Backbone atoms as SQL, in Angstrom:
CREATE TABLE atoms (id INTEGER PRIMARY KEY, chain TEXT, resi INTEGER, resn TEXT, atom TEXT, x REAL, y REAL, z REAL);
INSERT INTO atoms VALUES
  (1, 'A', 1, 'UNK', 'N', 0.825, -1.188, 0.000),
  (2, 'A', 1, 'UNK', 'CA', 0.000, 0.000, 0.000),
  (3, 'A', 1, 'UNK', 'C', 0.869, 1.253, 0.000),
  (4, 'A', 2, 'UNK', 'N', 1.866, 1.580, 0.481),
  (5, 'A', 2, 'UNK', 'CA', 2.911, 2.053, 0.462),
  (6, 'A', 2, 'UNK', 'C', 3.240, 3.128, -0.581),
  (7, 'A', 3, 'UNK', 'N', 3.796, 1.635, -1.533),
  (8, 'A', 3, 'UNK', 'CA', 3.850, 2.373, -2.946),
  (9, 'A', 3, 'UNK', 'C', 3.019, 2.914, -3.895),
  (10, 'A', 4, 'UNK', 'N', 1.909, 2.674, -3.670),
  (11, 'A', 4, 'UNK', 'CA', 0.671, 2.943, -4.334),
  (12, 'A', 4, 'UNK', 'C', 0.523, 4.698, -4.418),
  (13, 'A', 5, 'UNK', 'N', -0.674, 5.472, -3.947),
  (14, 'A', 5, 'UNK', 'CA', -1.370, 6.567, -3.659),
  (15, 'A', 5, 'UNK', 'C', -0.293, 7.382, -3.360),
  (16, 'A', 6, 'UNK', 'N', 0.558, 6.718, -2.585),
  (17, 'A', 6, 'UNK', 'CA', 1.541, 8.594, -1.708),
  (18, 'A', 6, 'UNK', 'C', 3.226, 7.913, -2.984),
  (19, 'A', 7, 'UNK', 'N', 2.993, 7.394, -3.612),
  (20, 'A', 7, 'UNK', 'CA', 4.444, 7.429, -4.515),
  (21, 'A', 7, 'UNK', 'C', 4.681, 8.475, -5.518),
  (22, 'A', 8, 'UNK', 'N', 3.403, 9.220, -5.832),
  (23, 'A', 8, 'UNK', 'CA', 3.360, 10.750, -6.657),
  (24, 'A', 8, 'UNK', 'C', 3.894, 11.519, -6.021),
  (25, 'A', 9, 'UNK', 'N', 3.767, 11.754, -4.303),
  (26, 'A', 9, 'UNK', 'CA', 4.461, 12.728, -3.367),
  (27, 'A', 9, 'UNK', 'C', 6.114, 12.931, -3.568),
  (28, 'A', 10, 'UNK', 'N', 6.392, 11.189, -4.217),
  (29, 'A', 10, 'UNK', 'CA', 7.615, 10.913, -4.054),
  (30, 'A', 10, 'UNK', 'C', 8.215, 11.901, -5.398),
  (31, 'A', 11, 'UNK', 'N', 8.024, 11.330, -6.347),
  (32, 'A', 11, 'UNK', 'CA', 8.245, 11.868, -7.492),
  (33, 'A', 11, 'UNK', 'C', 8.391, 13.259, -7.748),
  (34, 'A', 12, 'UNK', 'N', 7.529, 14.265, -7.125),
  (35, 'A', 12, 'UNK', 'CA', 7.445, 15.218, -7.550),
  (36, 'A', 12, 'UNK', 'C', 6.427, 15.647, -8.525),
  (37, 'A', 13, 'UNK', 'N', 5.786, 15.029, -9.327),
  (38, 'A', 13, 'UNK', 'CA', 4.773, 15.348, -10.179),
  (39, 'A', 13, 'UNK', 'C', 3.842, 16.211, -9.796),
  (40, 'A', 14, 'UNK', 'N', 2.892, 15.668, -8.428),
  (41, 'A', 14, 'UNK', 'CA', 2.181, 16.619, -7.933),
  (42, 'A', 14, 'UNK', 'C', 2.504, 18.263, -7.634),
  (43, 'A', 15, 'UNK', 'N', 3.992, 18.217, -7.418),
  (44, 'A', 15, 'UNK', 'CA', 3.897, 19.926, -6.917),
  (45, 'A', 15, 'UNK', 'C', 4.214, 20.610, -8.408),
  (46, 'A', 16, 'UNK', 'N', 4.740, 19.738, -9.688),
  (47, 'A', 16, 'UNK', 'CA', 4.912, 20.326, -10.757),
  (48, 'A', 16, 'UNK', 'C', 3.323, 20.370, -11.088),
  (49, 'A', 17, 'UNK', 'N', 3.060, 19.790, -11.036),
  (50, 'A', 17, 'UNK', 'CA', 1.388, 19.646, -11.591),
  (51, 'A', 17, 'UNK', 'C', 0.766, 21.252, -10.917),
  (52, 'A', 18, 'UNK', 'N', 0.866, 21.562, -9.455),
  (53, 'A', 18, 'UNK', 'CA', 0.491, 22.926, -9.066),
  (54, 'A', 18, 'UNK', 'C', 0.730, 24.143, -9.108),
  (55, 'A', 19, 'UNK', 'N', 2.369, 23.626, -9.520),
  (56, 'A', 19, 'UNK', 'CA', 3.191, 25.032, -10.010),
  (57, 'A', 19, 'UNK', 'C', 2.529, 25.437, -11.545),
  (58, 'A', 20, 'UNK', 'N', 2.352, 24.691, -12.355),
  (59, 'A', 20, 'UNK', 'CA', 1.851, 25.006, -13.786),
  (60, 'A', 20, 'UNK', 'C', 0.589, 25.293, -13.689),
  (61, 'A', 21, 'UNK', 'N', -0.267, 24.337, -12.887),
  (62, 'A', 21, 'UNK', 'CA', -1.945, 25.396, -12.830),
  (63, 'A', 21, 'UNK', 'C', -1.536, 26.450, -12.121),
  (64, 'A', 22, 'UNK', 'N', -0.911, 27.133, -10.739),
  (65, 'A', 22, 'UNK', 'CA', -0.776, 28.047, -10.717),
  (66, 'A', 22, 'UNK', 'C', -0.092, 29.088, -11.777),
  (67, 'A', 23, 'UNK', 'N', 0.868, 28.904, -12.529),
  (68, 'A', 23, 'UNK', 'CA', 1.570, 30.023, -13.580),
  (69, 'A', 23, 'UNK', 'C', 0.274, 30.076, -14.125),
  (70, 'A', 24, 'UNK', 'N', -0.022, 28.807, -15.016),
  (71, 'A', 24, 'UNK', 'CA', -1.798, 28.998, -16.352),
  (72, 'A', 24, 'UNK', 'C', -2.915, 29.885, -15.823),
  (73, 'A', 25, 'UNK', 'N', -3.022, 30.355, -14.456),
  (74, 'A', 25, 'UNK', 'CA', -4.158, 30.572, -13.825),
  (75, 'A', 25, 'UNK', 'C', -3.166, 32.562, -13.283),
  (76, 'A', 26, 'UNK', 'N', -2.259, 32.302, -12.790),
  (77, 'A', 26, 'UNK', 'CA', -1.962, 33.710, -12.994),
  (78, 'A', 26, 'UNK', 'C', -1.526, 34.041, -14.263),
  (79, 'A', 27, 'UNK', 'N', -1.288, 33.980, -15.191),
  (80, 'A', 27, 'UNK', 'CA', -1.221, 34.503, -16.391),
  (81, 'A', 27, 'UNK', 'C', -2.969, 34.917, -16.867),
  (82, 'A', 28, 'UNK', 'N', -3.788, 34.073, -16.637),
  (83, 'A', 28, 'UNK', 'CA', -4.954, 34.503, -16.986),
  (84, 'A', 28, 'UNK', 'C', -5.977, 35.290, -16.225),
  (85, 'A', 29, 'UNK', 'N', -5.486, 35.534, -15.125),
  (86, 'A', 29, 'UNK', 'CA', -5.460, 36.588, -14.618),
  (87, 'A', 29, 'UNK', 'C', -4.766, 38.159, -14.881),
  (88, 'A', 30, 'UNK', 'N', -3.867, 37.986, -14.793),
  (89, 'A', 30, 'UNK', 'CA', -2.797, 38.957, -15.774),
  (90, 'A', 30, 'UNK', 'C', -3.680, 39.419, -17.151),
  (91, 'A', 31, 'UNK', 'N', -4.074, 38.389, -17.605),
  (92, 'A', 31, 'UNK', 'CA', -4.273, 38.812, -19.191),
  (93, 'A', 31, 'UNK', 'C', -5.954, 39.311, -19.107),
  (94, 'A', 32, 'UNK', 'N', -7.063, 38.848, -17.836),
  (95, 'A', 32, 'UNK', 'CA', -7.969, 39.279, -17.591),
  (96, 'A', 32, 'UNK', 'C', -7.825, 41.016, -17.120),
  (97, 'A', 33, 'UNK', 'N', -6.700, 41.476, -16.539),
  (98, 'A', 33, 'UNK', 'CA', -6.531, 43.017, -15.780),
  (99, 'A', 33, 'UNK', 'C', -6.131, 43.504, -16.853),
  (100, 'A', 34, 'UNK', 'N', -5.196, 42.971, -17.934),
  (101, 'A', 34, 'UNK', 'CA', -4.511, 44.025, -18.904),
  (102, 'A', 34, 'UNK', 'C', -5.313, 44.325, -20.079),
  (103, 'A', 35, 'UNK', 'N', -6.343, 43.464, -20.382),
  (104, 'A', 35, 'UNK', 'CA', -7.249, 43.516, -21.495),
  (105, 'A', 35, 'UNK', 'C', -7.978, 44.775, -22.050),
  (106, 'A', 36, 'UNK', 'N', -8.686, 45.273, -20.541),
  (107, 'A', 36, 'UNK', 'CA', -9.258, 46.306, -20.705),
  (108, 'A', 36, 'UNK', 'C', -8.173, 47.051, -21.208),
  (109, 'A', 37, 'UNK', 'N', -6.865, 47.633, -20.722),
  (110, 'A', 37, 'UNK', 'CA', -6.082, 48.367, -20.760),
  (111, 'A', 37, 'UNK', 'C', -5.484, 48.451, -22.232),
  (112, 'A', 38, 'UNK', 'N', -5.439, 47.543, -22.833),
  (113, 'A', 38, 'UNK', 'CA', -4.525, 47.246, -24.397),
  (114, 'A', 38, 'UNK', 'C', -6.257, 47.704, -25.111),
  (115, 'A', 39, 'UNK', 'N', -7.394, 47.233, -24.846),
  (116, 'A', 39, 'UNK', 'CA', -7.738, 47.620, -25.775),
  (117, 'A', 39, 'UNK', 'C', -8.497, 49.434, -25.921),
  (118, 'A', 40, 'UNK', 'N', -8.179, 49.836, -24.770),
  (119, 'A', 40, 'UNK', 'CA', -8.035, 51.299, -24.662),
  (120, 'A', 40, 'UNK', 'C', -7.142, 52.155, -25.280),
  (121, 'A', 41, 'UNK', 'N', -6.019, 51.621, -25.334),
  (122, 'A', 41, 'UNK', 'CA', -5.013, 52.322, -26.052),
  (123, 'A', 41, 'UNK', 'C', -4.634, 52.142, -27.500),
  (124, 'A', 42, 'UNK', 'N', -5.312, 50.832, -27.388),
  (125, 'A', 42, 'UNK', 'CA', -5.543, 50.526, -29.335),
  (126, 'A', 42, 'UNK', 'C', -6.914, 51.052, -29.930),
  (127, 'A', 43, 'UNK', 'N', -7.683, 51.957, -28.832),
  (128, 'A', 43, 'UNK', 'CA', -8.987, 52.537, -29.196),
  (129, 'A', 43, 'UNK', 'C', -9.754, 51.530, -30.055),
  (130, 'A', 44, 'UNK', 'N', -9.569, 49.875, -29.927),
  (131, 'A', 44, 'UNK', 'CA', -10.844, 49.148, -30.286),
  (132, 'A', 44, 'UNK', 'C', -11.956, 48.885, -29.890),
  (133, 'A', 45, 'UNK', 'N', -12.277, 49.548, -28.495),
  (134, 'A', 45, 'UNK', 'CA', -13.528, 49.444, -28.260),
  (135, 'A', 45, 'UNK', 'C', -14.166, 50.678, -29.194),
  (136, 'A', 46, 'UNK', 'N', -13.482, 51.736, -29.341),
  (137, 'A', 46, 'UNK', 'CA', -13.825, 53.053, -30.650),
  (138, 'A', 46, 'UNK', 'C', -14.297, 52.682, -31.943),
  (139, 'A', 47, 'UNK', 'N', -13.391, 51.685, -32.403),
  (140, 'A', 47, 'UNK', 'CA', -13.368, 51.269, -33.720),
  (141, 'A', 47, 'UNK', 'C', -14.550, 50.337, -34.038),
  (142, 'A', 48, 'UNK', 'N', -14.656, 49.621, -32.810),
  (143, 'A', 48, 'UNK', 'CA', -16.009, 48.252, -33.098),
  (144, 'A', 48, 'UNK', 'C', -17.449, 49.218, -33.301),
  (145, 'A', 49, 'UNK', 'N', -17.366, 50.643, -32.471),
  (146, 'A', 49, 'UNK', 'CA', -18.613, 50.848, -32.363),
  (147, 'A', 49, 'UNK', 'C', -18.646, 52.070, -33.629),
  (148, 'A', 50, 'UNK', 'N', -17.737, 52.563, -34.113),
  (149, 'A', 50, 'UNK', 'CA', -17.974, 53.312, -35.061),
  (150, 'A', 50, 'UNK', 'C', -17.913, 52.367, -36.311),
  (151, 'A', 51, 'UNK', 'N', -17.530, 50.802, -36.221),
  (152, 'A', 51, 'UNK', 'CA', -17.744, 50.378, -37.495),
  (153, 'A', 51, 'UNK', 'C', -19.534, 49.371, -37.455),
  (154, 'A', 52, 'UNK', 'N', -19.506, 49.665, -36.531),
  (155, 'A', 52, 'UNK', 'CA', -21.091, 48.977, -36.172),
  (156, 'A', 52, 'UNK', 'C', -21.746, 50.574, -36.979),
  (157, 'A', 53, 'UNK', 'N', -21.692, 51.505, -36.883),
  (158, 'A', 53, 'UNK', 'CA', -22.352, 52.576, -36.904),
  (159, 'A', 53, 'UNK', 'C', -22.401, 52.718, -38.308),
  (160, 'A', 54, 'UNK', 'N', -21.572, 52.541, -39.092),
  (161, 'A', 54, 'UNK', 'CA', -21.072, 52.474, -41.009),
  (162, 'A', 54, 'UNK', 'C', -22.029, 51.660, -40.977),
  (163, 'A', 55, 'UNK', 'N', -22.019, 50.374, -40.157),
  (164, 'A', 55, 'UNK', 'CA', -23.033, 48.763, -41.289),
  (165, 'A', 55, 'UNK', 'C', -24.436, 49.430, -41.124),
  (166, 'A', 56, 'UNK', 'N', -24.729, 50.106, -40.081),
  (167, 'A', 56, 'UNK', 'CA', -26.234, 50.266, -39.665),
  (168, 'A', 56, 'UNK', 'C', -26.376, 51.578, -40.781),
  (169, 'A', 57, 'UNK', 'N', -25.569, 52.709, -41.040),
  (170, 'A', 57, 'UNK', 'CA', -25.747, 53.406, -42.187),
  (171, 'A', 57, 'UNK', 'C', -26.324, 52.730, -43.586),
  (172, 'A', 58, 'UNK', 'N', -25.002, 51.829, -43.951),
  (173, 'A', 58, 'UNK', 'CA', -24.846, 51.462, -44.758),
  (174, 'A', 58, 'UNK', 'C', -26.478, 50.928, -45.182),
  (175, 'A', 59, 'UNK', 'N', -26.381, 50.040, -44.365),
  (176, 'A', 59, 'UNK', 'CA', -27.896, 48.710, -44.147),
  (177, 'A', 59, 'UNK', 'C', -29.114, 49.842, -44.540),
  (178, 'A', 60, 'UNK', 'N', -29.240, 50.970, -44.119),
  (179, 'A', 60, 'UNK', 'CA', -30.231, 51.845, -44.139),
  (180, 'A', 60, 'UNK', 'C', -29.802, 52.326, -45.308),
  (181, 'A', 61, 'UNK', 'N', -29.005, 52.759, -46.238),
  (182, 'A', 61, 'UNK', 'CA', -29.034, 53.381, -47.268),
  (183, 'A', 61, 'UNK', 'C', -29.329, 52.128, -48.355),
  (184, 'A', 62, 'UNK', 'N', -28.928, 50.837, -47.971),
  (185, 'A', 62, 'UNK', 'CA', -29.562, 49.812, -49.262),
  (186, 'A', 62, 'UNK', 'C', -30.626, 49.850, -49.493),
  (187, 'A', 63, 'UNK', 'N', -31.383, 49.629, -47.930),
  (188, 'A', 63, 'UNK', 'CA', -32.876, 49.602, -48.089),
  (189, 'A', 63, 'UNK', 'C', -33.791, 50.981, -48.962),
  (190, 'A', 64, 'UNK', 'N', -32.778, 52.680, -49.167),
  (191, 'A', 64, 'UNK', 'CA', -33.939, 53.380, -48.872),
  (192, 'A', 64, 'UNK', 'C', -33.472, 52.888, -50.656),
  (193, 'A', 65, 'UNK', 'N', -32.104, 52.492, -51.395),
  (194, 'A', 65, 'UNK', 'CA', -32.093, 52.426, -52.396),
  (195, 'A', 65, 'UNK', 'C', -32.947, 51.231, -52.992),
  (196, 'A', 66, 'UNK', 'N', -33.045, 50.780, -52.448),
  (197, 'A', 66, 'UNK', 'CA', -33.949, 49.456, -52.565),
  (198, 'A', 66, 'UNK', 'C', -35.089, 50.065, -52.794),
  (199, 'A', 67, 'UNK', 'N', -35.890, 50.495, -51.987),
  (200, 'A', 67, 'UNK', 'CA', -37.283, 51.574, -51.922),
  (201, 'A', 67, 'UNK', 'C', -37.710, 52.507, -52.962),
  (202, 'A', 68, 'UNK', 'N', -36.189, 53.472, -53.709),
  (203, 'A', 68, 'UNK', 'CA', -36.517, 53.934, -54.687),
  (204, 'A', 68, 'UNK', 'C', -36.344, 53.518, -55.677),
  (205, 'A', 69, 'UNK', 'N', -35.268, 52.630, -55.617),
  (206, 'A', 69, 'UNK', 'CA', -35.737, 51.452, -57.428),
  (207, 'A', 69, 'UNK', 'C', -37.206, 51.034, -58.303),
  (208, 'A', 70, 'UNK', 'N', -37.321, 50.666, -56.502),
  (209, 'A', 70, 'UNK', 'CA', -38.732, 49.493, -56.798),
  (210, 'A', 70, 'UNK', 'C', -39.522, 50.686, -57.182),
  (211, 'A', 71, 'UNK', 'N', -39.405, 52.354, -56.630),
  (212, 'A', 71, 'UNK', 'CA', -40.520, 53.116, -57.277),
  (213, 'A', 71, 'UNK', 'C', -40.322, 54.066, -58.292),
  (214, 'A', 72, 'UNK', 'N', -39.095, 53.392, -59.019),
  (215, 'A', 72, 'UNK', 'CA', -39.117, 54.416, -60.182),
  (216, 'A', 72, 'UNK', 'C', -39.453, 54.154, -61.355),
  (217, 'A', 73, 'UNK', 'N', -40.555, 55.009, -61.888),
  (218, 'A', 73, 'UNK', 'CA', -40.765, 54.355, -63.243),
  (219, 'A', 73, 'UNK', 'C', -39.525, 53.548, -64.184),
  (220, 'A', 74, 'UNK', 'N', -39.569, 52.535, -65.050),
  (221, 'A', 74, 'UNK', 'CA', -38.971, 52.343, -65.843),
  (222, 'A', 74, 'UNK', 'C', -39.133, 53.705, -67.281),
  (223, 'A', 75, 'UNK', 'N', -38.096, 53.717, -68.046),
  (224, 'A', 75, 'UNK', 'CA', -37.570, 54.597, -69.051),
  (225, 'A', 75, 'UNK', 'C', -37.127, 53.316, -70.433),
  (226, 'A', 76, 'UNK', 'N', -37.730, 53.256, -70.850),
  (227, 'A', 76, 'UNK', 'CA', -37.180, 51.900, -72.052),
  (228, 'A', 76, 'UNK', 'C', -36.431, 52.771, -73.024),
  (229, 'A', 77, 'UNK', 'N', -36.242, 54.431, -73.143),
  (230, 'A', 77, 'UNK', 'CA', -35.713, 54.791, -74.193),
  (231, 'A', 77, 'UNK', 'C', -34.753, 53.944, -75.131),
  (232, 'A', 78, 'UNK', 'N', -33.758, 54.358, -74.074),
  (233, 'A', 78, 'UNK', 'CA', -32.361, 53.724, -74.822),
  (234, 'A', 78, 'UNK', 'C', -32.001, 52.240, -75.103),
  (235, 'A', 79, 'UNK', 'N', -32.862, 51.508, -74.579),
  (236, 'A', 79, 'UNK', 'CA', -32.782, 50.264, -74.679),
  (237, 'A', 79, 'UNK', 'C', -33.772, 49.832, -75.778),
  (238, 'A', 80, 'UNK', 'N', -34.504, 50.887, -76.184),
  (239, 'A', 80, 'UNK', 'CA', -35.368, 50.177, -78.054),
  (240, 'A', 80, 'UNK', 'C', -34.137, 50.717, -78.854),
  (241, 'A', 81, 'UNK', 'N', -33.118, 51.805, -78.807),
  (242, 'A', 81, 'UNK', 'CA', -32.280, 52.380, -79.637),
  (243, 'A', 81, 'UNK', 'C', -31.050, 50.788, -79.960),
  (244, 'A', 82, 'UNK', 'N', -30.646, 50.212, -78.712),
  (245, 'A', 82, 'UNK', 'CA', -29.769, 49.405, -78.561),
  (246, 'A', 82, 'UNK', 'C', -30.418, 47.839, -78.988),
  (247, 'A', 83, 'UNK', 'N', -31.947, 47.260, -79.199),
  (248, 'A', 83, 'UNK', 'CA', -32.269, 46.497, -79.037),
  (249, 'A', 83, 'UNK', 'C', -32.141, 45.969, -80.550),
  (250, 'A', 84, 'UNK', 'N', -32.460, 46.855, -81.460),
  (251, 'A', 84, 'UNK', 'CA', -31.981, 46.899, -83.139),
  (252, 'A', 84, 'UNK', 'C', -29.806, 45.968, -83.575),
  (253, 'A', 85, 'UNK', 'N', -29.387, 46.383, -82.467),
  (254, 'A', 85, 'UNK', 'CA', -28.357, 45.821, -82.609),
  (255, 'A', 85, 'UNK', 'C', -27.700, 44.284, -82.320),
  (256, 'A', 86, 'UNK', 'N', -28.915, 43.853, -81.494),
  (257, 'A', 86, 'UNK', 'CA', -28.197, 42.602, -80.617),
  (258, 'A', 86, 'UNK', 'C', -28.296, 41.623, -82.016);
């Protein structure tokens, strides 16, 4: 029984095993405090919301072009001038 359960103590594995979840676990901590901070100074929280602000333009100017297509008369002029050629 001996060798069994407490022979990891022996080895060492276990305290390497705690030293590495501890580094993995403060680093992600670390990288949880600095996050806010990097992306303040790279002004991407700026950039996400002024490029959200372009698509929602954008999105609204397809539609109103969309809106006035569908209500503009057609004009066949130039296309009976061109239709003689095909």
């Amino acid at each position: 029984m001996e060798n069994g359960i407490f022979e990891i103590f022996k080895t060492g594995i276990l305290s390497t095993l705690i030293i590495g979840i501890s580094v993995i676990s403060f680093n992600i901590a670390i990288w949880l405090i600095l996050r806010p901070v990097i992306c303040w100074y790279f002004k991407i929280n700026e950039k996400i919301e002024l490029l959200s602000e372009i698509l929602d333009l954008l999105e609204e100017q397809n539609i109103s072009q969309k809106h006035t297509i569908k209500n503009k008369p057609e004009d066949n002029s130039l296309g009976h001038q061109f239709k003689k050629y095909r």
